[in-house]
Amino acid sequence: MTSLSRRILQVKTSPTVALNAKAKALGKEGIKVLNFAVGEPDFPTPASVVDKAIASLRAGRTKYGPAGGGPEFLAAISNKLERDNGLKFATNEIVAGIGAKEILFHIFLALLNDGDEVLIPSPYWVSYPDQVIAAGGKPVPLPLPKDVAAEPLSIADIKRLATPRTVAIVLNSPNNPAGSMMDPKFLEELGSFLVDKPWWIISDEIYEYMSFDKPHVSLLKLFPQLRDRFILVNGLSKGAAMTGWRVGYCAGPAAAMKLVRDLQSHSSTCLPPFIEDAATFAIGQGRDLLKDEIGVLKKRRDLAIGLLSKIPNVKFAQPHGAFYILIDVRDALAKAGGKLDTYALSERLLLEQHIALVPGDAFGAPGYLRFSYTCDEATITAGLTKLGEGLANLAK
Ligand SMILES: Cc1ncc(COP(=O)(O)O)c(C=O)c1O
């Protein structure tokens, strides 16, 4: 019989895809679903960026470009890393690709040998474990900390779960799905621990601009001695509202970057040059491009946490960034007799209250729901009212 890859058979379908499909099916029946499962800003890409792409298309920038990014875009990324993060990278230490997702996938493929272990702090972005599996590695999730906001990960857990096969750790701050951020004090502790470990540090900083209460700091800025094994990942999806344009990049040691670039040359080839031109402009604008919108997100965050704190039997980690809140519904589930898990709860909320929230299981956080607040204030208010009603109904 013809066979399928045992490795890829272990990769799971994204739970957000399944949830969105159910929400869409309800929509077809004429039911309006309030969708809080979304992983992208609701703001449009700024018109100034769109104009650049159109001008570039008209100028004929429609052919293949160089794998890993053209010189102008790479120079713009290098300037951004110095301007925003105080980090100097030459253009041969940077690779641009089709979203941070492709970049991360190629990083795991470039770094891992069969069975190599990658430490992934929970809660984590859904794709890290599956990408590690697809690259032949073994994801090793760290347990969920007691207070996700106060302690983004536990160094004691790393010590306990690290083995001689550990080759990398993934960091993600601001965090999807918790909205938590690693502050400089915690980074000092983490960096001091990591300096003498022979591991790659893959730092996913894609929500950098969505930091509301304190500035984002890259661990590499505080620990320059990590430079020969630190790979910074970022992109324009979130901070420039360009999810559909698929622009991501990484910066790290030239030898590793060469492998990531070589892989791209055999997969997607390159970013489309007209997209790069628009991205070069967007990255030059930096944080200012979406300054007003990020102010709006912060207001929504404040509204949502105010409303959530009034719902009984619910706790949540104070979110400082990204656009998510990780809601702890374990008490509400226990009060309802402990019969439901978060998958079943999420389905029930969708079918009965017509609200879509992603079950935390997919992020290594069973007992939690992820709430995205990339929608207007009236929708947030309506949705959280329905969540309160839905949870109250459970106990009846
Ligand atoms: C933490 C994190 N990293 C990476 C990505 C991938 O972003 P993109 O491929 O759109 O650049 C996402 C998208 O949801 C994310 O949440």
Coordinates of C-alpha atoms and ligand atoms in Angstrom, one line a residue:
M1 CA 0.0 0.0 0.0
T2 CA 1.2 3.5 -0.7
S3 CA 2.2 5.1 2.6
L4 CA 2.1 8.6 4.2
S5 CA 4.8 10.3 6.2
R6 CA 4.6 9.0 9.8
R7 CA 6.2 12.3 10.9
I8 CA 3.6 14.5 9.2
L9 CA 0.8 12.3 10.3
Q10 CA 1.6 13.5 13.8
V11 CA 0.9 17.1 12.8
K12 CA -2.5 18.2 14.0
T13 CA -5.0 20.3 12.2
S14 CA -5.1 23.8 13.6
P15 CA -8.0 24.1 16.1
T16 CA -8.8 27.6 15.1
V17 CA -9.4 26.4 11.6
A18 CA -12.0 23.9 12.9
L19 CA -13.7 26.5 15.1
N20 CA -13.8 29.0 12.2
A21 CA -15.4 26.4 10.0
K22 CA -18.2 25.8 12.6
A23 CA -18.7 29.5 13.0
K24 CA -19.0 29.9 9.2
A25 CA -21.5 27.1 9.0
L26 CA -23.7 28.8 11.6
G27 CA -23.3 32.1 9.6
K28 CA -24.7 30.3 6.5
E29 CA -27.8 29.3 8.6
G30 CA -28.3 33.1 9.1
I31 CA -27.0 33.1 12.7
K32 CA -24.7 36.0 13.6
V33 CA -21.6 34.7 15.4
L34 CA -19.5 37.1 17.4
N35 CA -16.0 35.9 16.6
F36 CA -13.3 36.3 19.3
A37 CA -11.1 33.5 17.8
V38 CA -9.4 35.8 15.3
G39 CA -5.6 36.0 15.2
E40 CA -5.2 39.2 13.2
P41 CA -5.9 43.0 13.7
D42 CA -9.2 44.2 12.3
F43 CA -7.6 47.3 11.0
P44 CA -7.0 47.6 7.3
T45 CA -3.4 47.8 6.0
P46 CA -2.7 51.6 5.9
A47 CA -3.5 53.1 2.5
S48 CA 0.1 54.5 2.2
V49 CA 1.4 50.9 2.2
V50 CA -1.2 49.7 -0.3
D51 CA -0.2 52.6 -2.6
K52 CA 3.4 51.6 -2.5
A53 CA 2.5 48.0 -3.7
I54 CA 0.3 49.3 -6.5
A55 CA 3.0 51.7 -7.7
S56 CA 5.5 48.9 -7.6
L57 CA 3.2 46.6 -9.5
R58 CA 2.8 49.2 -12.1
A59 CA 6.5 49.7 -12.3
G60 CA 6.8 46.0 -13.2
R61 CA 8.2 44.5 -10.0
T62 CA 6.4 41.3 -10.7
K63 CA 9.2 38.8 -11.3
Y64 CA 11.2 36.5 -9.0
G65 CA 13.3 38.3 -6.4
P66 CA 16.4 37.0 -4.6
A67 CA 15.8 34.2 -2.0
G68 CA 15.9 35.6 1.5
G69 CA 15.0 39.1 0.5
G70 CA 16.2 41.9 -1.8
P71 CA 19.0 44.2 -0.6
E72 CA 16.7 47.2 0.0
F73 CA 14.3 45.3 2.2
L74 CA 17.1 43.6 4.1
A75 CA 18.7 47.0 4.7
A76 CA 15.4 48.3 6.0
I77 CA 15.1 45.4 8.4
S78 CA 18.6 46.0 9.6
N79 CA 17.8 49.7 10.2
K80 CA 14.6 48.7 12.1
L81 CA 16.5 46.3 14.4
E82 CA 19.0 49.0 15.3
R83 CA 16.3 51.8 15.6
D84 CA 13.8 49.8 17.7
N85 CA 15.8 47.1 19.4
G86 CA 19.3 48.5 19.6
L87 CA 20.6 45.5 17.7
K88 CA 23.1 45.5 14.9
F89 CA 22.7 42.9 12.1
A90 CA 24.4 42.9 8.7
T91 CA 22.2 42.0 5.8
N92 CA 23.7 38.6 5.5
E93 CA 22.5 37.9 9.0
I94 CA 18.9 38.6 8.0
V95 CA 16.4 36.5 6.0
A96 CA 13.0 37.7 4.9
G97 CA 10.3 35.2 4.0
I98 CA 6.6 34.4 3.6
G99 CA 5.4 35.3 7.1
A100 CA 7.0 34.6 10.4
K101 CA 5.3 31.2 10.1
E102 CA 7.4 30.1 7.1
I103 CA 10.5 31.7 8.7
L104 CA 9.9 29.7 11.9
F105 CA 9.3 26.5 9.9
H106 CA 12.5 26.9 8.0
I107 CA 14.4 27.8 11.2
F108 CA 13.3 24.5 12.8
L109 CA 14.2 22.6 9.6
A110 CA 17.6 24.3 9.6
L111 CA 18.5 23.7 13.2
L112 CA 17.1 20.3 14.2
N113 CA 18.4 16.8 13.7
D114 CA 16.1 13.8 14.2
G115 CA 14.9 13.5 17.8
D116 CA 16.4 16.9 18.9
E117 CA 14.3 18.4 21.7
V118 CA 12.9 21.9 21.7
L119 CA 11.6 23.5 24.9
I120 CA 8.4 25.4 24.4
P121 CA 7.0 27.3 27.3
S122 CA 3.2 27.0 27.8
P123 CA 1.0 28.7 26.8
Y124 CA 2.4 28.7 23.3
W125 CA 1.4 29.6 19.8
V126 CA -0.2 26.6 18.2
S127 CA 2.2 26.1 15.4
Y128 CA 5.5 25.7 17.3
P129 CA 5.0 22.1 18.4
D130 CA 3.7 20.9 15.0
Q131 CA 6.5 22.7 13.1
V132 CA 9.1 21.1 15.4
I133 CA 7.5 17.6 14.7
A134 CA 7.4 18.3 11.0
A135 CA 11.1 19.2 11.1
G136 CA 11.9 15.8 12.8
G137 CA 12.3 17.2 16.3
K138 CA 10.5 16.6 19.6
P139 CA 8.5 19.4 21.2
V140 CA 8.9 19.5 25.0
P141 CA 6.2 21.8 26.4
L142 CA 6.9 23.4 29.7
P143 CA 4.0 23.3 32.1
L144 CA 1.7 26.3 32.4
P145 CA 2.9 28.6 35.2
K146 CA 0.5 29.2 38.1
D147 CA 0.2 32.9 37.2
V148 CA 0.9 33.3 33.5
A149 CA 1.3 37.1 33.8
A150 CA 3.5 37.1 36.8
E151 CA 5.8 34.4 35.7
P152 CA 5.9 33.8 31.9
L153 CA 7.9 30.6 32.4
S154 CA 9.6 28.8 35.2
I155 CA 13.4 28.3 35.1
A156 CA 13.0 25.4 37.5
D157 CA 10.8 23.7 34.9
I158 CA 13.4 24.2 32.2
K159 CA 16.0 22.7 34.5
R160 CA 13.7 19.7 35.1
L161 CA 12.8 19.1 31.5
A162 CA 16.1 19.8 29.7
T163 CA 18.0 16.8 28.6
P164 CA 21.2 16.2 26.6
R165 CA 19.0 16.2 23.5
T166 CA 17.7 19.7 24.2
V167 CA 18.9 22.0 21.4
A168 CA 16.6 25.0 21.5
I169 CA 14.1 27.0 23.5
V170 CA 11.4 29.2 22.0
L171 CA 10.5 32.5 23.6
N172 CA 7.4 34.6 22.6
S173 CA 6.9 38.0 24.2
P174 CA 4.4 39.7 23.9
N175 CA 2.7 36.3 24.0
N176 CA 0.0 34.6 22.0
P177 CA -2.3 33.5 23.6
A178 CA -1.8 35.1 27.0
G179 CA -0.9 38.7 26.1
S180 CA 1.8 38.5 28.8
M181 CA 5.2 40.1 28.4
M182 CA 8.6 39.2 29.8
D183 CA 9.8 42.3 31.7
P184 CA 13.5 43.3 31.9
K185 CA 13.8 41.9 35.5
F186 CA 12.6 38.5 34.4
L187 CA 14.7 38.6 31.2
E188 CA 17.8 39.3 33.4
E189 CA 17.0 36.1 35.3
L190 CA 16.3 34.0 32.2
G191 CA 19.4 35.4 30.3
S192 CA 21.7 34.7 33.2
F193 CA 20.4 31.1 33.2
L194 CA 20.7 30.7 29.4
V195 CA 24.2 32.1 29.0
D196 CA 26.0 28.9 29.7
K197 CA 23.5 26.6 27.9
P198 CA 24.5 25.4 24.5
W199 CA 21.0 26.0 23.1
W200 CA 19.5 28.0 20.3
I201 CA 17.2 30.7 21.5
I202 CA 14.4 31.4 19.1
S203 CA 12.7 34.6 20.1
D204 CA 9.4 35.3 18.4
E205 CA 8.8 39.1 18.8
I206 CA 6.0 39.4 16.3
Y207 CA 3.7 41.3 18.7
E208 CA 6.5 43.8 19.6
Y209 CA 4.5 46.9 18.7
M210 CA 1.4 45.7 20.6
S211 CA 2.9 46.4 24.0
F212 CA 0.6 48.6 26.0
D213 CA 2.1 49.2 29.4
K214 CA 5.8 48.7 29.1
P215 CA 8.2 48.7 26.2
H216 CA 9.2 45.4 24.5
V217 CA 12.8 44.5 25.2
S218 CA 14.6 41.8 23.3
L219 CA 16.6 39.3 25.4
L220 CA 19.6 39.8 23.0
K221 CA 19.8 43.5 23.9
L222 CA 20.4 42.6 27.5
F223 CA 22.6 39.6 26.8
P224 CA 24.8 40.4 23.7
Q225 CA 26.9 37.3 24.6
L226 CA 24.0 35.1 23.4
R227 CA 24.5 36.5 19.8
D228 CA 26.0 33.4 18.3
R229 CA 22.9 31.3 19.1
F230 CA 20.1 33.8 19.2
I231 CA 17.6 34.0 16.4
L232 CA 15.1 36.9 16.5
V233 CA 11.9 36.4 14.6
N234 CA 9.5 39.2 13.6
G235 CA 7.2 40.3 10.8
L236 CA 4.7 42.9 9.6
S237 CA 1.5 40.8 10.0
K238 CA 0.5 42.2 13.4
G239 CA 2.4 45.5 13.9
A240 CA 1.6 46.8 10.4
A241 CA -1.8 45.1 10.0
M242 CA -0.4 43.2 7.0
T243 CA -1.4 39.5 7.7
G244 CA -2.4 38.7 4.2
W245 CA 0.8 40.1 2.7
R246 CA 2.8 37.4 4.3
V247 CA 5.9 39.2 5.4
G248 CA 8.2 37.8 8.1
Y249 CA 11.9 37.8 8.8
C250 CA 14.6 36.6 11.1
A251 CA 18.0 37.8 12.2
G252 CA 20.8 35.6 13.6
P253 CA 24.2 34.0 13.0
A254 CA 25.1 34.1 9.3
A255 CA 25.7 30.3 9.1
A256 CA 22.2 29.5 10.3
M257 CA 20.7 32.3 8.2
K258 CA 22.3 30.8 5.1
L259 CA 20.5 27.5 5.7
V260 CA 17.1 29.3 6.2
R261 CA 17.8 31.2 3.0
D262 CA 18.8 28.0 1.1
L263 CA 15.6 26.3 2.2
Q264 CA 13.5 29.2 1.0
S265 CA 15.2 29.0 -2.3
H266 CA 13.9 25.5 -2.7
S267 CA 10.4 26.2 -1.3
S268 CA 8.7 29.6 -1.8
T269 CA 11.7 31.1 -3.6
C270 CA 11.2 34.7 -2.4
L271 CA 8.9 37.3 -1.3
P272 CA 7.1 38.9 -4.3
P273 CA 9.2 42.1 -5.1
F274 CA 6.2 44.4 -5.1
I275 CA 5.3 43.1 -1.6
E276 CA 8.8 43.8 -0.5
D277 CA 8.6 47.4 -1.8
A278 CA 5.5 48.0 0.3
A279 CA 7.1 46.3 3.3
T280 CA 10.2 48.4 3.0
F281 CA 8.1 51.5 3.3
A282 CA 6.0 50.0 6.2
I283 CA 9.0 49.0 8.2
G284 CA 10.6 52.4 7.7
Q285 CA 7.5 54.0 9.4
G286 CA 7.9 51.6 12.4
R287 CA 5.6 51.9 15.3
D288 CA 4.1 55.2 14.1
L289 CA 2.3 53.5 11.2
L290 CA -0.4 52.1 13.5
K291 CA 0.0 54.4 16.4
D292 CA -3.7 55.4 16.6
E293 CA -4.9 51.8 16.1
I294 CA -2.6 50.5 18.9
G295 CA -4.2 53.1 21.1
V296 CA -7.6 51.8 20.2
L297 CA -6.5 48.2 21.0
K298 CA -5.3 49.3 24.4
K299 CA -8.7 50.9 25.1
R300 CA -10.4 47.6 24.1
R301 CA -8.1 45.7 26.3
D302 CA -9.0 47.9 29.2
L303 CA -12.7 47.5 28.4
A304 CA -12.5 43.7 28.1
I305 CA -10.6 43.2 31.4
G306 CA -13.0 45.5 33.2
L307 CA -16.0 43.4 31.9
L308 CA -14.2 40.1 32.6
S309 CA -13.4 41.0 36.1
K310 CA -17.2 41.2 36.8
I311 CA -17.9 37.6 35.6
P312 CA -18.1 35.2 38.5
N313 CA -15.8 32.1 38.6
V314 CA -13.5 33.5 36.0
K315 CA -9.8 34.6 36.3
F316 CA -7.4 35.8 33.7
A317 CA -3.8 36.8 33.4
Q318 CA -3.4 40.5 33.1
P319 CA -2.5 41.1 29.5
H320 CA 0.1 43.7 28.7
G321 CA 0.5 43.1 24.9
A322 CA -0.7 41.4 21.7
F323 CA -4.5 41.3 21.5
Y324 CA -5.5 38.3 23.5
I325 CA -6.7 37.5 26.9
L326 CA -6.4 34.0 28.3
I327 CA -9.4 33.3 30.4
D328 CA -9.2 30.8 33.2
V329 CA -12.6 29.0 33.3
R330 CA -11.5 26.1 35.5
D331 CA -13.6 27.3 38.5
A332 CA -16.7 27.8 36.2
L333 CA -16.2 24.2 34.8
A334 CA -15.8 22.8 38.3
K335 CA -19.0 24.6 39.5
A336 CA -20.8 23.0 36.5
G337 CA -20.0 19.5 37.9
G338 CA -16.6 19.0 36.1
K339 CA -18.3 17.2 33.1
L340 CA -17.2 19.6 30.4
D341 CA -13.7 20.3 29.1
T342 CA -12.7 23.5 27.4
Y343 CA -13.3 22.0 23.9
A344 CA -16.9 21.1 24.8
L345 CA -17.3 24.5 26.5
S346 CA -16.1 26.4 23.5
E347 CA -18.5 24.4 21.3
R348 CA -21.4 25.0 23.6
L349 CA -20.7 28.7 23.7
L350 CA -20.6 28.8 20.0
L351 CA -23.9 26.8 19.5
E352 CA -25.9 28.4 22.4
Q353 CA -24.4 31.9 22.8
H354 CA -23.1 32.3 19.3
I355 CA -19.7 33.5 20.4
A356 CA -16.4 31.9 19.2
L357 CA -13.5 31.6 21.6
V358 CA -10.6 29.2 21.1
P359 CA -10.2 26.4 23.7
G360 CA -6.8 26.8 25.5
D361 CA -5.9 23.1 25.0
A362 CA -4.4 24.0 21.7
F363 CA -2.0 26.4 23.4
G364 CA -1.0 24.1 26.1
A365 CA -3.6 25.7 28.4
P366 CA -6.5 23.3 29.1
G367 CA -9.1 25.0 31.3
Y368 CA -8.7 28.3 29.6
L369 CA -10.3 30.1 26.6
R370 CA -8.5 32.6 24.4
F371 CA -10.4 35.8 23.8
S372 CA -9.2 38.1 20.9
Y373 CA -10.3 41.7 21.2
T374 CA -9.7 42.6 17.6
C375 CA -13.3 43.9 17.2
D376 CA -15.2 47.1 18.1
E377 CA -16.1 47.9 21.7
A378 CA -19.9 47.1 21.2
T379 CA -19.0 43.6 20.1
I380 CA -16.6 43.1 23.0
T381 CA -19.3 44.2 25.4
A382 CA -22.0 42.0 23.8
G383 CA -19.6 39.0 23.6
L384 CA -18.5 39.2 27.2
T385 CA -22.1 39.6 28.4
K386 CA -22.9 36.4 26.5
L387 CA -19.9 34.7 27.9
G388 CA -21.1 35.5 31.4
E389 CA -24.5 34.2 30.6
G390 CA -23.1 31.0 29.0
L391 CA -21.0 30.3 32.0
A392 CA -23.9 31.0 34.4
N393 CA -26.1 28.6 32.4
L394 CA -23.6 25.8 32.9
A395 CA -24.3 25.6 36.6
K396 CA -28.0 25.4 36.1
Ligands
LIG1 C1 3.2 34.1 18.1 C2 3.1 34.1 16.6 N1 4.1 33.9 15.9 C3 4.1 33.9 14.6 C4 2.9 34.1 13.9 C5 2.9 34.0 12.4 O1 2.7 35.2 11.8 P1 2.8 35.5 10.3 O2 3.1 34.2 9.6 O3 1.5 36.0 9.8 O4 4.0 36.4 10.1 C6 1.7 34.3 14.6 C7 0.4 34.5 14.0 O5 -0.6 34.3 14.5 C8 1.8 34.3 16.1 O6 0.7 34.6 16.8

